[in-house]
Amino acid sequence: MTIGVYPGSFDPFTVGHLDVLANAADLFDVVYVAVLHNSQKQPTFTKEERVQMIENVIRTEGLSNVRCGTFDGLLVNYAKAVGATHIVRGLRATSDFEYEFQIDAVNRHLSQELRTVYFMASPAHSFLSSSNVKEIGAWGGSIQGLVPQVNEDIISERLTRK
Ligand code: ADP
C-alpha cells in the first residue's frame, strides 16, 4: 500500500491546498494531511479548528482515502509512524522552491527512505496563500472561491471578528 503525508500549516486550508490534496489522493492509496506547527508562523486558527475544517473538506469532497491528524515535532517521525514512503508538497513560485529545497535536504538527512513529491500549483491558484486569505478576510473582502465553500463562513466570521 502506498501512503503519502501532506504536511502544512493550513492556516487556513485553501482551494490551492485542496488541489494538491486531490492530486495526492489520486496518486496514493492513503494520504495523511498532517497539521504541523511551523515555528516561523504564528497561527490564526487553532490546530483543532484547522483539523475540523480539513475534516469538513474531506467529507464534502468525498476523499475517502484521506485522513487528517496533527503532529508536533519532526515530520520524518510522523511519516514513519503512519508508514508513509512519501511526503507531498505544493510549489507555487520560485520562492517556494528555495524553501522546499532546504526542507528536502533536511528530511533526506533525517531519513534515507522518505522521498518528497511536488505538485505544481494550478495557474488559477498560483497566487493563493493562507496569508492572502487572512489579509483579504480581515479587511472584509470576499474569500469566496479561495477556500473550500464548506468553510467559507467559518473563516470569514473568524477573520472579521479579529
Ligand atoms: P507550510 O507552513 O508548511 O509552508 P502551508 O499551509 O503554507 O504550510 O503550505 C503547505 C503546502 O502547500 C506547501 O508545500 C505549499 O507550498 C503548498 N501550497 C500552499 N498554497 C498552495 C497553492 N495555492 N497551490 C499549490 N500548493 C500550495
mmCIF file with all atom_site columns, C-alpha atoms and ligand atoms in Angstrom:
data_model
loop_
_atom_site.group_PDB
_atom_site.id
_atom_site.type_symbol
_atom_site.label_atom_id
_atom_site.label_alt_id
_atom_site.label_comp_id
_atom_site.label_asym_id
_atom_site.label_entity_id
_atom_site.label_seq_id
_atom_site.pdbx_PDB_ins_code
_atom_site.Cartn_x
_atom_site.Cartn_y
_atom_site.Cartn_z
_atom_site.occupancy
_atom_site.B_iso_or_equiv
_atom_site.pdbx_formal_charge
_atom_site.auth_seq_id
_atom_site.auth_comp_id
_atom_site.auth_asym_id
_atom_site.auth_atom_id
_atom_site.pdbx_PDB_model_num
ATOM   1   C CA  . MET A 1 1   ? 0.000   0.000  0.000   1.00 0.00 ? 1   MET A CA  1
ATOM   2   C CA  . THR A 1 2   ? 1.351   3.451  -0.902  1.00 0.00 ? 2   THR A CA  1
ATOM   3   C CA  . ILE A 1 3   ? 0.992   6.085  1.779   1.00 0.00 ? 3   ILE A CA  1
ATOM   4   C CA  . GLY A 1 4   ? 1.727   9.804  1.455   1.00 0.00 ? 4   GLY A CA  1
ATOM   5   C CA  . VAL A 1 5   ? 1.820   12.561 4.055   1.00 0.00 ? 5   VAL A CA  1
ATOM   6   C CA  . TYR A 1 6   ? 0.804   16.098 3.122   1.00 0.00 ? 6   TYR A CA  1
ATOM   7   C CA  . PRO A 1 7   ? 2.135   18.369 5.882   1.00 0.00 ? 7   PRO A CA  1
ATOM   8   C CA  . GLY A 1 8   ? 1.483   22.056 6.305   1.00 0.00 ? 8   GLY A CA  1
ATOM   9   C CA  . SER A 1 9   ? 0.227   24.855 8.493   1.00 0.00 ? 9   SER A CA  1
ATOM   10  C CA  . PHE A 1 10  ? -3.104  25.020 6.606   1.00 0.00 ? 10  PHE A CA  1
ATOM   11  C CA  . ASP A 1 11  ? -3.953  28.251 8.446   1.00 0.00 ? 11  ASP A CA  1
ATOM   12  C CA  . PRO A 1 12  ? -6.494  28.093 6.859   1.00 0.00 ? 12  PRO A CA  1
ATOM   13  C CA  . PHE A 1 13  ? -6.786  25.316 4.234   1.00 0.00 ? 13  PHE A CA  1
ATOM   14  C CA  . THR A 1 14  ? -7.319  26.913 0.792   1.00 0.00 ? 14  THR A CA  1
ATOM   15  C CA  . VAL A 1 15  ? -8.535  25.678 -2.589  1.00 0.00 ? 15  VAL A CA  1
ATOM   16  C CA  . GLY A 1 16  ? -4.835  25.622 -3.576  1.00 0.00 ? 16  GLY A CA  1
ATOM   17  C CA  . HIS A 1 17  ? -4.203  23.122 -0.788  1.00 0.00 ? 17  HIS A CA  1
ATOM   18  C CA  . LEU A 1 18  ? -7.248  21.162 -1.955  1.00 0.00 ? 18  LEU A CA  1
ATOM   19  C CA  . ASP A 1 19  ? -5.845  20.997 -5.469  1.00 0.00 ? 19  ASP A CA  1
ATOM   20  C CA  . VAL A 1 20  ? -2.615  19.442 -4.187  1.00 0.00 ? 20  VAL A CA  1
ATOM   21  C CA  . LEU A 1 21  ? -4.507  17.104 -1.860  1.00 0.00 ? 21  LEU A CA  1
ATOM   22  C CA  . ALA A 1 22  ? -6.813  15.856 -4.621  1.00 0.00 ? 22  ALA A CA  1
ATOM   23  C CA  . ASN A 1 23  ? -3.779  15.066 -6.805  1.00 0.00 ? 23  ASN A CA  1
ATOM   24  C CA  . ALA A 1 24  ? -2.134  13.231 -3.921  1.00 0.00 ? 24  ALA A CA  1
ATOM   25  C CA  . ALA A 1 25  ? -5.325  11.281 -3.199  1.00 0.00 ? 25  ALA A CA  1
ATOM   26  C CA  . ASP A 1 26  ? -5.270  10.089 -6.827  1.00 0.00 ? 26  ASP A CA  1
ATOM   27  C CA  . LEU A 1 27  ? -1.635  9.040  -6.594  1.00 0.00 ? 27  LEU A CA  1
ATOM   28  C CA  . PHE A 1 28  ? -1.505  7.294  -3.211  1.00 0.00 ? 28  PHE A CA  1
ATOM   29  C CA  . ASP A 1 29  ? -3.680  4.613  -1.638  1.00 0.00 ? 29  ASP A CA  1
ATOM   30  C CA  . VAL A 1 30  ? -3.881  6.678  1.552   1.00 0.00 ? 30  VAL A CA  1
ATOM   31  C CA  . VAL A 1 31  ? -2.943  10.305 2.267   1.00 0.00 ? 31  VAL A CA  1
ATOM   32  C CA  . TYR A 1 32  ? -2.484  11.761 5.738   1.00 0.00 ? 32  TYR A CA  1
ATOM   33  C CA  . VAL A 1 33  ? -2.896  15.520 5.983   1.00 0.00 ? 33  VAL A CA  1
ATOM   34  C CA  . ALA A 1 34  ? -0.618  16.495 8.874   1.00 0.00 ? 34  ALA A CA  1
ATOM   35  C CA  . VAL A 1 35  ? -1.351  19.822 10.512  1.00 0.00 ? 35  VAL A CA  1
ATOM   36  C CA  . LEU A 1 36  ? 2.016   20.838 11.837  1.00 0.00 ? 36  LEU A CA  1
ATOM   37  C CA  . HIS A 1 37  ? 3.278   23.713 13.906  1.00 0.00 ? 37  HIS A CA  1
ATOM   38  C CA  . ASN A 1 38  ? 5.549   25.925 11.787  1.00 0.00 ? 38  ASN A CA  1
ATOM   39  C CA  . SER A 1 39  ? 7.827   27.697 14.278  1.00 0.00 ? 39  SER A CA  1
ATOM   40  C CA  . GLN A 1 40  ? 8.222   30.591 11.837  1.00 0.00 ? 40  GLN A CA  1
ATOM   41  C CA  . LYS A 1 41  ? 4.489   31.284 11.730  1.00 0.00 ? 41  LYS A CA  1
ATOM   42  C CA  . GLN A 1 42  ? 2.063   32.381 14.458  1.00 0.00 ? 42  GLN A CA  1
ATOM   43  C CA  . PRO A 1 43  ? -1.226  30.603 13.640  1.00 0.00 ? 43  PRO A CA  1
ATOM   44  C CA  . THR A 1 44  ? -4.564  32.408 13.428  1.00 0.00 ? 44  THR A CA  1
ATOM   45  C CA  . PHE A 1 45  ? -6.674  29.256 13.735  1.00 0.00 ? 45  PHE A CA  1
ATOM   46  C CA  . THR A 1 46  ? -6.098  26.683 16.473  1.00 0.00 ? 46  THR A CA  1
ATOM   47  C CA  . LYS A 1 47  ? -4.938  23.235 15.461  1.00 0.00 ? 47  LYS A CA  1
ATOM   48  C CA  . GLU A 1 48  ? -8.358  21.854 16.377  1.00 0.00 ? 48  GLU A CA  1
ATOM   49  C CA  . GLU A 1 49  ? -10.089 24.412 14.157  1.00 0.00 ? 49  GLU A CA  1
ATOM   50  C CA  . ARG A 1 50  ? -7.760  23.634 11.249  1.00 0.00 ? 50  ARG A CA  1
ATOM   51  C CA  . VAL A 1 51  ? -8.314  19.886 11.613  1.00 0.00 ? 51  VAL A CA  1
ATOM   52  C CA  . GLN A 1 52  ? -12.080 20.393 11.823  1.00 0.00 ? 52  GLN A CA  1
ATOM   53  C CA  . MET A 1 53  ? -12.068 22.466 8.625   1.00 0.00 ? 53  MET A CA  1
ATOM   54  C CA  . ILE A 1 54  ? -9.960  19.870 6.801   1.00 0.00 ? 54  ILE A CA  1
ATOM   55  C CA  . GLU A 1 55  ? -12.314 17.114 8.012   1.00 0.00 ? 55  GLU A CA  1
ATOM   56  C CA  . ASN A 1 56  ? -15.190 19.164 6.539   1.00 0.00 ? 56  ASN A CA  1
ATOM   57  C CA  . VAL A 1 57  ? -13.372 19.241 3.196   1.00 0.00 ? 57  VAL A CA  1
ATOM   58  C CA  . ILE A 1 58  ? -12.581 15.514 3.257   1.00 0.00 ? 58  ILE A CA  1
ATOM   59  C CA  . ARG A 1 59  ? -16.259 14.792 3.884   1.00 0.00 ? 59  ARG A CA  1
ATOM   60  C CA  . THR A 1 60  ? -17.745 17.156 1.312   1.00 0.00 ? 60  THR A CA  1
ATOM   61  C CA  . GLU A 1 61  ? -15.211 16.272 -1.402  1.00 0.00 ? 61  GLU A CA  1
ATOM   62  C CA  . GLY A 1 62  ? -15.667 12.540 -0.740  1.00 0.00 ? 62  GLY A CA  1
ATOM   63  C CA  . LEU A 1 63  ? -11.937 11.992 -0.289  1.00 0.00 ? 63  LEU A CA  1
ATOM   64  C CA  . SER A 1 64  ? -12.398 8.578  1.284   1.00 0.00 ? 64  SER A CA  1
ATOM   65  C CA  . ASN A 1 65  ? -8.677  7.685  1.291   1.00 0.00 ? 65  ASN A CA  1
ATOM   66  C CA  . VAL A 1 66  ? -7.632  10.876 3.115   1.00 0.00 ? 66  VAL A CA  1
ATOM   67  C CA  . ARG A 1 67  ? -7.132  11.149 6.897   1.00 0.00 ? 67  ARG A CA  1
ATOM   68  C CA  . CYS A 1 68  ? -6.251  14.206 8.933   1.00 0.00 ? 68  CYS A CA  1
ATOM   69  C CA  . GLY A 1 69  ? -4.081  14.451 12.029  1.00 0.00 ? 69  GLY A CA  1
ATOM   70  C CA  . THR A 1 70  ? -1.781  16.778 13.914  1.00 0.00 ? 70  THR A CA  1
ATOM   71  C CA  . PHE A 1 71  ? 1.812   16.412 14.874  1.00 0.00 ? 71  PHE A CA  1
ATOM   72  C CA  . ASP A 1 72  ? 4.386   18.309 16.898  1.00 0.00 ? 72  ASP A CA  1
ATOM   73  C CA  . GLY A 1 73  ? 7.992   17.506 16.192  1.00 0.00 ? 73  GLY A CA  1
ATOM   74  C CA  . LEU A 1 74  ? 9.852   16.106 13.242  1.00 0.00 ? 74  LEU A CA  1
ATOM   75  C CA  . LEU A 1 75  ? 7.855   15.279 10.149  1.00 0.00 ? 75  LEU A CA  1
ATOM   76  C CA  . VAL A 1 76  ? 10.022  12.245 9.398   1.00 0.00 ? 76  VAL A CA  1
ATOM   77  C CA  . ASN A 1 77  ? 8.883   10.704 12.701  1.00 0.00 ? 77  ASN A CA  1
ATOM   78  C CA  . TYR A 1 78  ? 5.232   11.298 11.884  1.00 0.00 ? 78  TYR A CA  1
ATOM   79  C CA  . ALA A 1 79  ? 5.720   9.836  8.400   1.00 0.00 ? 79  ALA A CA  1
ATOM   80  C CA  . LYS A 1 80  ? 7.399   6.777  9.864   1.00 0.00 ? 80  LYS A CA  1
ATOM   81  C CA  . ALA A 1 81  ? 4.629   6.325  12.456  1.00 0.00 ? 81  ALA A CA  1
ATOM   82  C CA  . VAL A 1 82  ? 1.920   6.223  9.764   1.00 0.00 ? 82  VAL A CA  1
ATOM   83  C CA  . GLY A 1 83  ? 4.013   4.076  7.408   1.00 0.00 ? 83  GLY A CA  1
ATOM   84  C CA  . ALA A 1 84  ? 4.424   6.728  4.710   1.00 0.00 ? 84  ALA A CA  1
ATOM   85  C CA  . THR A 1 85  ? 7.009   6.429  1.959   1.00 0.00 ? 85  THR A CA  1
ATOM   86  C CA  . HIS A 1 86  ? 6.436   9.889  0.514   1.00 0.00 ? 86  HIS A CA  1
ATOM   87  C CA  . ILE A 1 87  ? 5.893   13.477 1.606   1.00 0.00 ? 87  ILE A CA  1
ATOM   88  C CA  . VAL A 1 88  ? 3.633   15.622 -0.584  1.00 0.00 ? 88  VAL A CA  1
ATOM   89  C CA  . ARG A 1 89  ? 4.191   19.357 -1.079  1.00 0.00 ? 89  ARG A CA  1
ATOM   90  C CA  . GLY A 1 90  ? 2.999   22.024 -3.481  1.00 0.00 ? 90  GLY A CA  1
ATOM   91  C CA  . LEU A 1 91  ? 5.006   24.556 -5.461  1.00 0.00 ? 91  LEU A CA  1
ATOM   92  C CA  . ARG A 1 92  ? 3.683   27.956 -6.480  1.00 0.00 ? 92  ARG A CA  1
ATOM   93  C CA  . ALA A 1 93  ? 6.714   30.018 -7.393  1.00 0.00 ? 93  ALA A CA  1
ATOM   94  C CA  . THR A 1 94  ? 10.480  30.034 -7.318  1.00 0.00 ? 94  THR A CA  1
ATOM   95  C CA  . SER A 1 95  ? 10.290  31.383 -3.760  1.00 0.00 ? 95  SER A CA  1
ATOM   96  C CA  . ASP A 1 96  ? 8.572   28.127 -2.705  1.00 0.00 ? 96  ASP A CA  1
ATOM   97  C CA  . PHE A 1 97  ? 11.295  26.162 -4.477  1.00 0.00 ? 97  PHE A CA  1
ATOM   98  C CA  . GLU A 1 98  ? 14.049  27.743 -2.394  1.00 0.00 ? 98  GLU A CA  1
ATOM   99  C CA  . TYR A 1 99  ? 12.262  26.882 0.854   1.00 0.00 ? 99  TYR A CA  1
ATOM   100 C CA  . GLU A 1 100 ? 11.260  23.382 -0.250  1.00 0.00 ? 100 GLU A CA  1
ATOM   101 C CA  . PHE A 1 101 ? 14.793  22.673 -1.432  1.00 0.00 ? 101 PHE A CA  1
ATOM   102 C CA  . GLN A 1 102 ? 16.111  23.337 2.080   1.00 0.00 ? 102 GLN A CA  1
ATOM   103 C CA  . ILE A 1 103 ? 13.405  21.298 3.805   1.00 0.00 ? 103 ILE A CA  1
ATOM   104 C CA  . ASP A 1 104 ? 14.031  18.392 1.439   1.00 0.00 ? 104 ASP A CA  1
ATOM   105 C CA  . ALA A 1 105 ? 17.732  18.423 2.244   1.00 0.00 ? 105 ALA A CA  1
ATOM   106 C CA  . VAL A 1 106 ? 16.961  18.286 5.969   1.00 0.00 ? 106 VAL A CA  1
ATOM   107 C CA  . ASN A 1 107 ? 14.437  15.469 5.552   1.00 0.00 ? 107 ASN A CA  1
ATOM   108 C CA  . ARG A 1 108 ? 16.861  13.460 3.421   1.00 0.00 ? 108 ARG A CA  1
ATOM   109 C CA  . HIS A 1 109 ? 19.455  13.884 6.122   1.00 0.00 ? 109 HIS A CA  1
ATOM   110 C CA  . LEU A 1 110 ? 17.000  12.586 8.727   1.00 0.00 ? 110 LEU A CA  1
ATOM   111 C CA  . SER A 1 111 ? 15.561  9.726  6.692   1.00 0.00 ? 111 SER A CA  1
ATOM   112 C CA  . GLN A 1 112 ? 17.137  7.709  3.894   1.00 0.00 ? 112 GLN A CA  1
ATOM   113 C CA  . GLU A 1 113 ? 13.843  6.132  2.780   1.00 0.00 ? 113 GLU A CA  1
ATOM   114 C CA  . LEU A 1 114 ? 11.420  9.035  2.742   1.00 0.00 ? 114 LEU A CA  1
ATOM   115 C CA  . ARG A 1 115 ? 11.118  10.998 -0.511  1.00 0.00 ? 115 ARG A CA  1
ATOM   116 C CA  . THR A 1 116 ? 9.115   14.097 -1.407  1.00 0.00 ? 116 THR A CA  1
ATOM   117 C CA  . VAL A 1 117 ? 6.867   14.588 -4.420  1.00 0.00 ? 117 VAL A CA  1
ATOM   118 C CA  . TYR A 1 118 ? 5.747   18.052 -5.560  1.00 0.00 ? 118 TYR A CA  1
ATOM   119 C CA  . PHE A 1 119 ? 2.665   19.180 -7.388  1.00 0.00 ? 119 PHE A CA  1
ATOM   120 C CA  . MET A 1 120 ? 2.795   22.463 -9.255  1.00 0.00 ? 120 MET A CA  1
ATOM   121 C CA  . ALA A 1 121 ? 0.050   24.889 -8.293  1.00 0.00 ? 121 ALA A CA  1
ATOM   122 C CA  . SER A 1 122 ? -2.603  25.176 -10.954 1.00 0.00 ? 122 SER A CA  1
ATOM   123 C CA  . PRO A 1 123 ? -2.330  28.588 -12.694 1.00 0.00 ? 123 PRO A CA  1
ATOM   124 C CA  . ALA A 1 124 ? -5.592  29.720 -11.112 1.00 0.00 ? 124 ALA A CA  1
ATOM   125 C CA  . HIS A 1 125 ? -4.126  29.197 -7.630  1.00 0.00 ? 125 HIS A CA  1
ATOM   126 C CA  . SER A 1 126 ? -0.534  30.218 -8.119  1.00 0.00 ? 126 SER A CA  1
ATOM   127 C CA  . PHE A 1 127 ? -1.084  33.487 -6.231  1.00 0.00 ? 127 PHE A CA  1
ATOM   128 C CA  . LEU A 1 128 ? -3.118  31.918 -3.466  1.00 0.00 ? 128 LEU A CA  1
ATOM   129 C CA  . SER A 1 129 ? -1.798  31.524 0.070   1.00 0.00 ? 129 SER A CA  1
ATOM   130 C CA  . SER A 1 130 ? -3.328  31.257 3.536   1.00 0.00 ? 130 SER A CA  1
ATOM   131 C CA  . SER A 1 131 ? -1.793  34.658 4.276   1.00 0.00 ? 131 SER A CA  1
ATOM   132 C CA  . ASN A 1 132 ? -3.630  36.231 1.332   1.00 0.00 ? 132 ASN A CA  1
ATOM   133 C CA  . VAL A 1 133 ? -6.891  34.750 2.523   1.00 0.00 ? 133 VAL A CA  1
ATOM   134 C CA  . LYS A 1 134 ? -6.316  36.153 6.019   1.00 0.00 ? 134 LYS A CA  1
ATOM   135 C CA  . GLU A 1 135 ? -5.414  39.587 4.685   1.00 0.00 ? 135 GLU A CA  1
ATOM   136 C CA  . ILE A 1 136 ? -8.479  39.769 2.435   1.00 0.00 ? 136 ILE A CA  1
ATOM   137 C CA  . GLY A 1 137 ? -10.810 38.406 5.120   1.00 0.00 ? 137 GLY A CA  1
ATOM   138 C CA  . ALA A 1 138 ? -9.506  40.713 7.828   1.00 0.00 ? 138 ALA A CA  1
ATOM   139 C CA  . TRP A 1 139 ? -10.377 43.736 5.681   1.00 0.00 ? 139 TRP A CA  1
ATOM   140 C CA  . GLY A 1 140 ? -13.854 42.444 4.949   1.00 0.00 ? 140 GLY A CA  1
ATOM   141 C CA  . GLY A 1 141 ? -13.128 41.289 1.391   1.00 0.00 ? 141 GLY A CA  1
ATOM   142 C CA  . SER A 1 142 ? -14.781 38.239 -0.113  1.00 0.00 ? 142 SER A CA  1
ATOM   143 C CA  . ILE A 1 143 ? -12.880 34.969 0.235   1.00 0.00 ? 143 ILE A CA  1
ATOM   144 C CA  . GLN A 1 144 ? -15.376 33.139 -1.944  1.00 0.00 ? 144 GLN A CA  1
ATOM   145 C CA  . GLY A 1 145 ? -13.574 30.735 -4.262  1.00 0.00 ? 145 GLY A CA  1
ATOM   146 C CA  . LEU A 1 146 ? -10.329 30.998 -2.282  1.00 0.00 ? 146 LEU A CA  1
ATOM   147 C CA  . VAL A 1 147 ? -11.253 28.485 0.405   1.00 0.00 ? 147 VAL A CA  1
ATOM   148 C CA  . PRO A 1 148 ? -13.461 25.400 0.118   1.00 0.00 ? 148 PRO A CA  1
ATOM   149 C CA  . GLN A 1 149 ? -17.079 26.519 0.239   1.00 0.00 ? 149 GLN A CA  1
ATOM   150 C CA  . VAL A 1 150 ? -17.887 24.378 3.262   1.00 0.00 ? 150 VAL A CA  1
ATOM   151 C CA  . ASN A 1 151 ? -15.515 26.513 5.388   1.00 0.00 ? 151 ASN A CA  1
ATOM   152 C CA  . GLU A 1 152 ? -16.176 29.923 3.857   1.00 0.00 ? 152 GLU A CA  1
ATOM   153 C CA  . ASP A 1 153 ? -18.491 31.239 6.572   1.00 0.00 ? 153 ASP A CA  1
ATOM   154 C CA  . ILE A 1 154 ? -16.437 29.877 9.488   1.00 0.00 ? 154 ILE A CA  1
ATOM   155 C CA  . ILE A 1 155 ? -13.283 31.519 8.114   1.00 0.00 ? 155 ILE A CA  1
ATOM   156 C CA  . SER A 1 156 ? -14.907 34.838 7.149   1.00 0.00 ? 156 SER A CA  1
ATOM   157 C CA  . GLU A 1 157 ? -16.556 35.170 10.516  1.00 0.00 ? 157 GLU A CA  1
ATOM   158 C CA  . ARG A 1 158 ? -13.373 34.437 12.427  1.00 0.00 ? 158 ARG A CA  1
ATOM   159 C CA  . LEU A 1 159 ? -11.266 36.810 10.355  1.00 0.00 ? 159 LEU A CA  1
ATOM   160 C CA  . THR A 1 160 ? -13.621 39.763 10.555  1.00 0.00 ? 160 THR A CA  1
ATOM   161 C CA  . ARG A 1 161 ? -14.062 39.233 14.310  1.00 0.00 ? 161 ARG A CA  1
ATOM   162 C CA  . LYS A 1 162 ? -10.303 39.601 14.916  1.00 0.00 ? 162 LYS A CA  1
HETATM 163 P P1  . ADP B 2 .   ? 3.866   25.451 5.480   1.00 0.00 ? 1   ADP B P1  1
HETATM 164 O O1  . ADP B 2 .   ? 3.829   26.333 6.681   1.00 0.00 ? 1   ADP B O1  1
HETATM 165 O O2  . ADP B 2 .   ? 4.347   24.067 5.792   1.00 0.00 ? 1   ADP B O2  1
HETATM 166 O O3  . ADP B 2 .   ? 4.543   26.036 4.271   1.00 0.00 ? 1   ADP B O3  1
HETATM 167 P P2  . ADP B 2 .   ? 1.337   25.906 4.122   1.00 0.00 ? 1   ADP B P2  1
HETATM 168 O O4  . ADP B 2 .   ? -0.018  25.621 4.663   1.00 0.00 ? 1   ADP B O4  1
HETATM 169 O O5  . ADP B 2 .   ? 1.679   27.317 3.847   1.00 0.00 ? 1   ADP B O5  1
HETATM 170 O O6  . ADP B 2 .   ? 2.322   25.205 5.142   1.00 0.00 ? 1   ADP B O6  1
HETATM 171 O O7  . ADP B 2 .   ? 1.554   25.094 2.776   1.00 0.00 ? 1   ADP B O7  1
HETATM 172 C C1  . ADP B 2 .   ? 1.536   23.681 2.755   1.00 0.00 ? 1   ADP B C1  1
HETATM 173 C C2  . ADP B 2 .   ? 1.977   23.197 1.391   1.00 0.00 ? 1   ADP B C2  1
HETATM 174 O O8  . ADP B 2 .   ? 1.001   23.550 0.413   1.00 0.00 ? 1   ADP B O8  1
HETATM 175 C C3  . ADP B 2 .   ? 3.297   23.799 0.904   1.00 0.00 ? 1   ADP B C3  1
HETATM 176 O O9  . ADP B 2 .   ? 4.008   22.819 0.171   1.00 0.00 ? 1   ADP B O9  1
HETATM 177 C C4  . ADP B 2 .   ? 2.856   24.922 -0.005  1.00 0.00 ? 1   ADP B C4  1
HETATM 178 O O10 . ADP B 2 .   ? 3.837   25.231 -0.980  1.00 0.00 ? 1   ADP B O10 1
HETATM 179 C C5  . ADP B 2 .   ? 1.621   24.296 -0.621  1.00 0.00 ? 1   ADP B C5  1
HETATM 180 N N1  . ADP B 2 .   ? 0.672   25.295 -1.100  1.00 0.00 ? 1   ADP B N1  1
HETATM 181 C C6  . ADP B 2 .   ? 0.184   26.354 -0.419  1.00 0.00 ? 1   ADP B C6  1
HETATM 182 N N2  . ADP B 2 .   ? -0.663  27.081 -1.198  1.00 0.00 ? 1   ADP B N2  1
HETATM 183 C C7  . ADP B 2 .   ? -0.705  26.454 -2.401  1.00 0.00 ? 1   ADP B C7  1
HETATM 184 C C8  . ADP B 2 .   ? -1.374  26.718 -3.650  1.00 0.00 ? 1   ADP B C8  1
HETATM 185 N N3  . ADP B 2 .   ? -2.130  27.790 -3.823  1.00 0.00 ? 1   ADP B N3  1
HETATM 186 N N4  . ADP B 2 .   ? -1.183  25.840 -4.666  1.00 0.00 ? 1   ADP B N4  1
HETATM 187 C C9  . ADP B 2 .   ? -0.363  24.774 -4.507  1.00 0.00 ? 1   ADP B C9  1
HETATM 188 N N5  . ADP B 2 .   ? 0.314   24.474 -3.378  1.00 0.00 ? 1   ADP B N5  1
HETATM 189 C C10 . ADP B 2 .   ? 0.157   25.312 -2.328  1.00 0.00 ? 1   ADP B C10 1
#
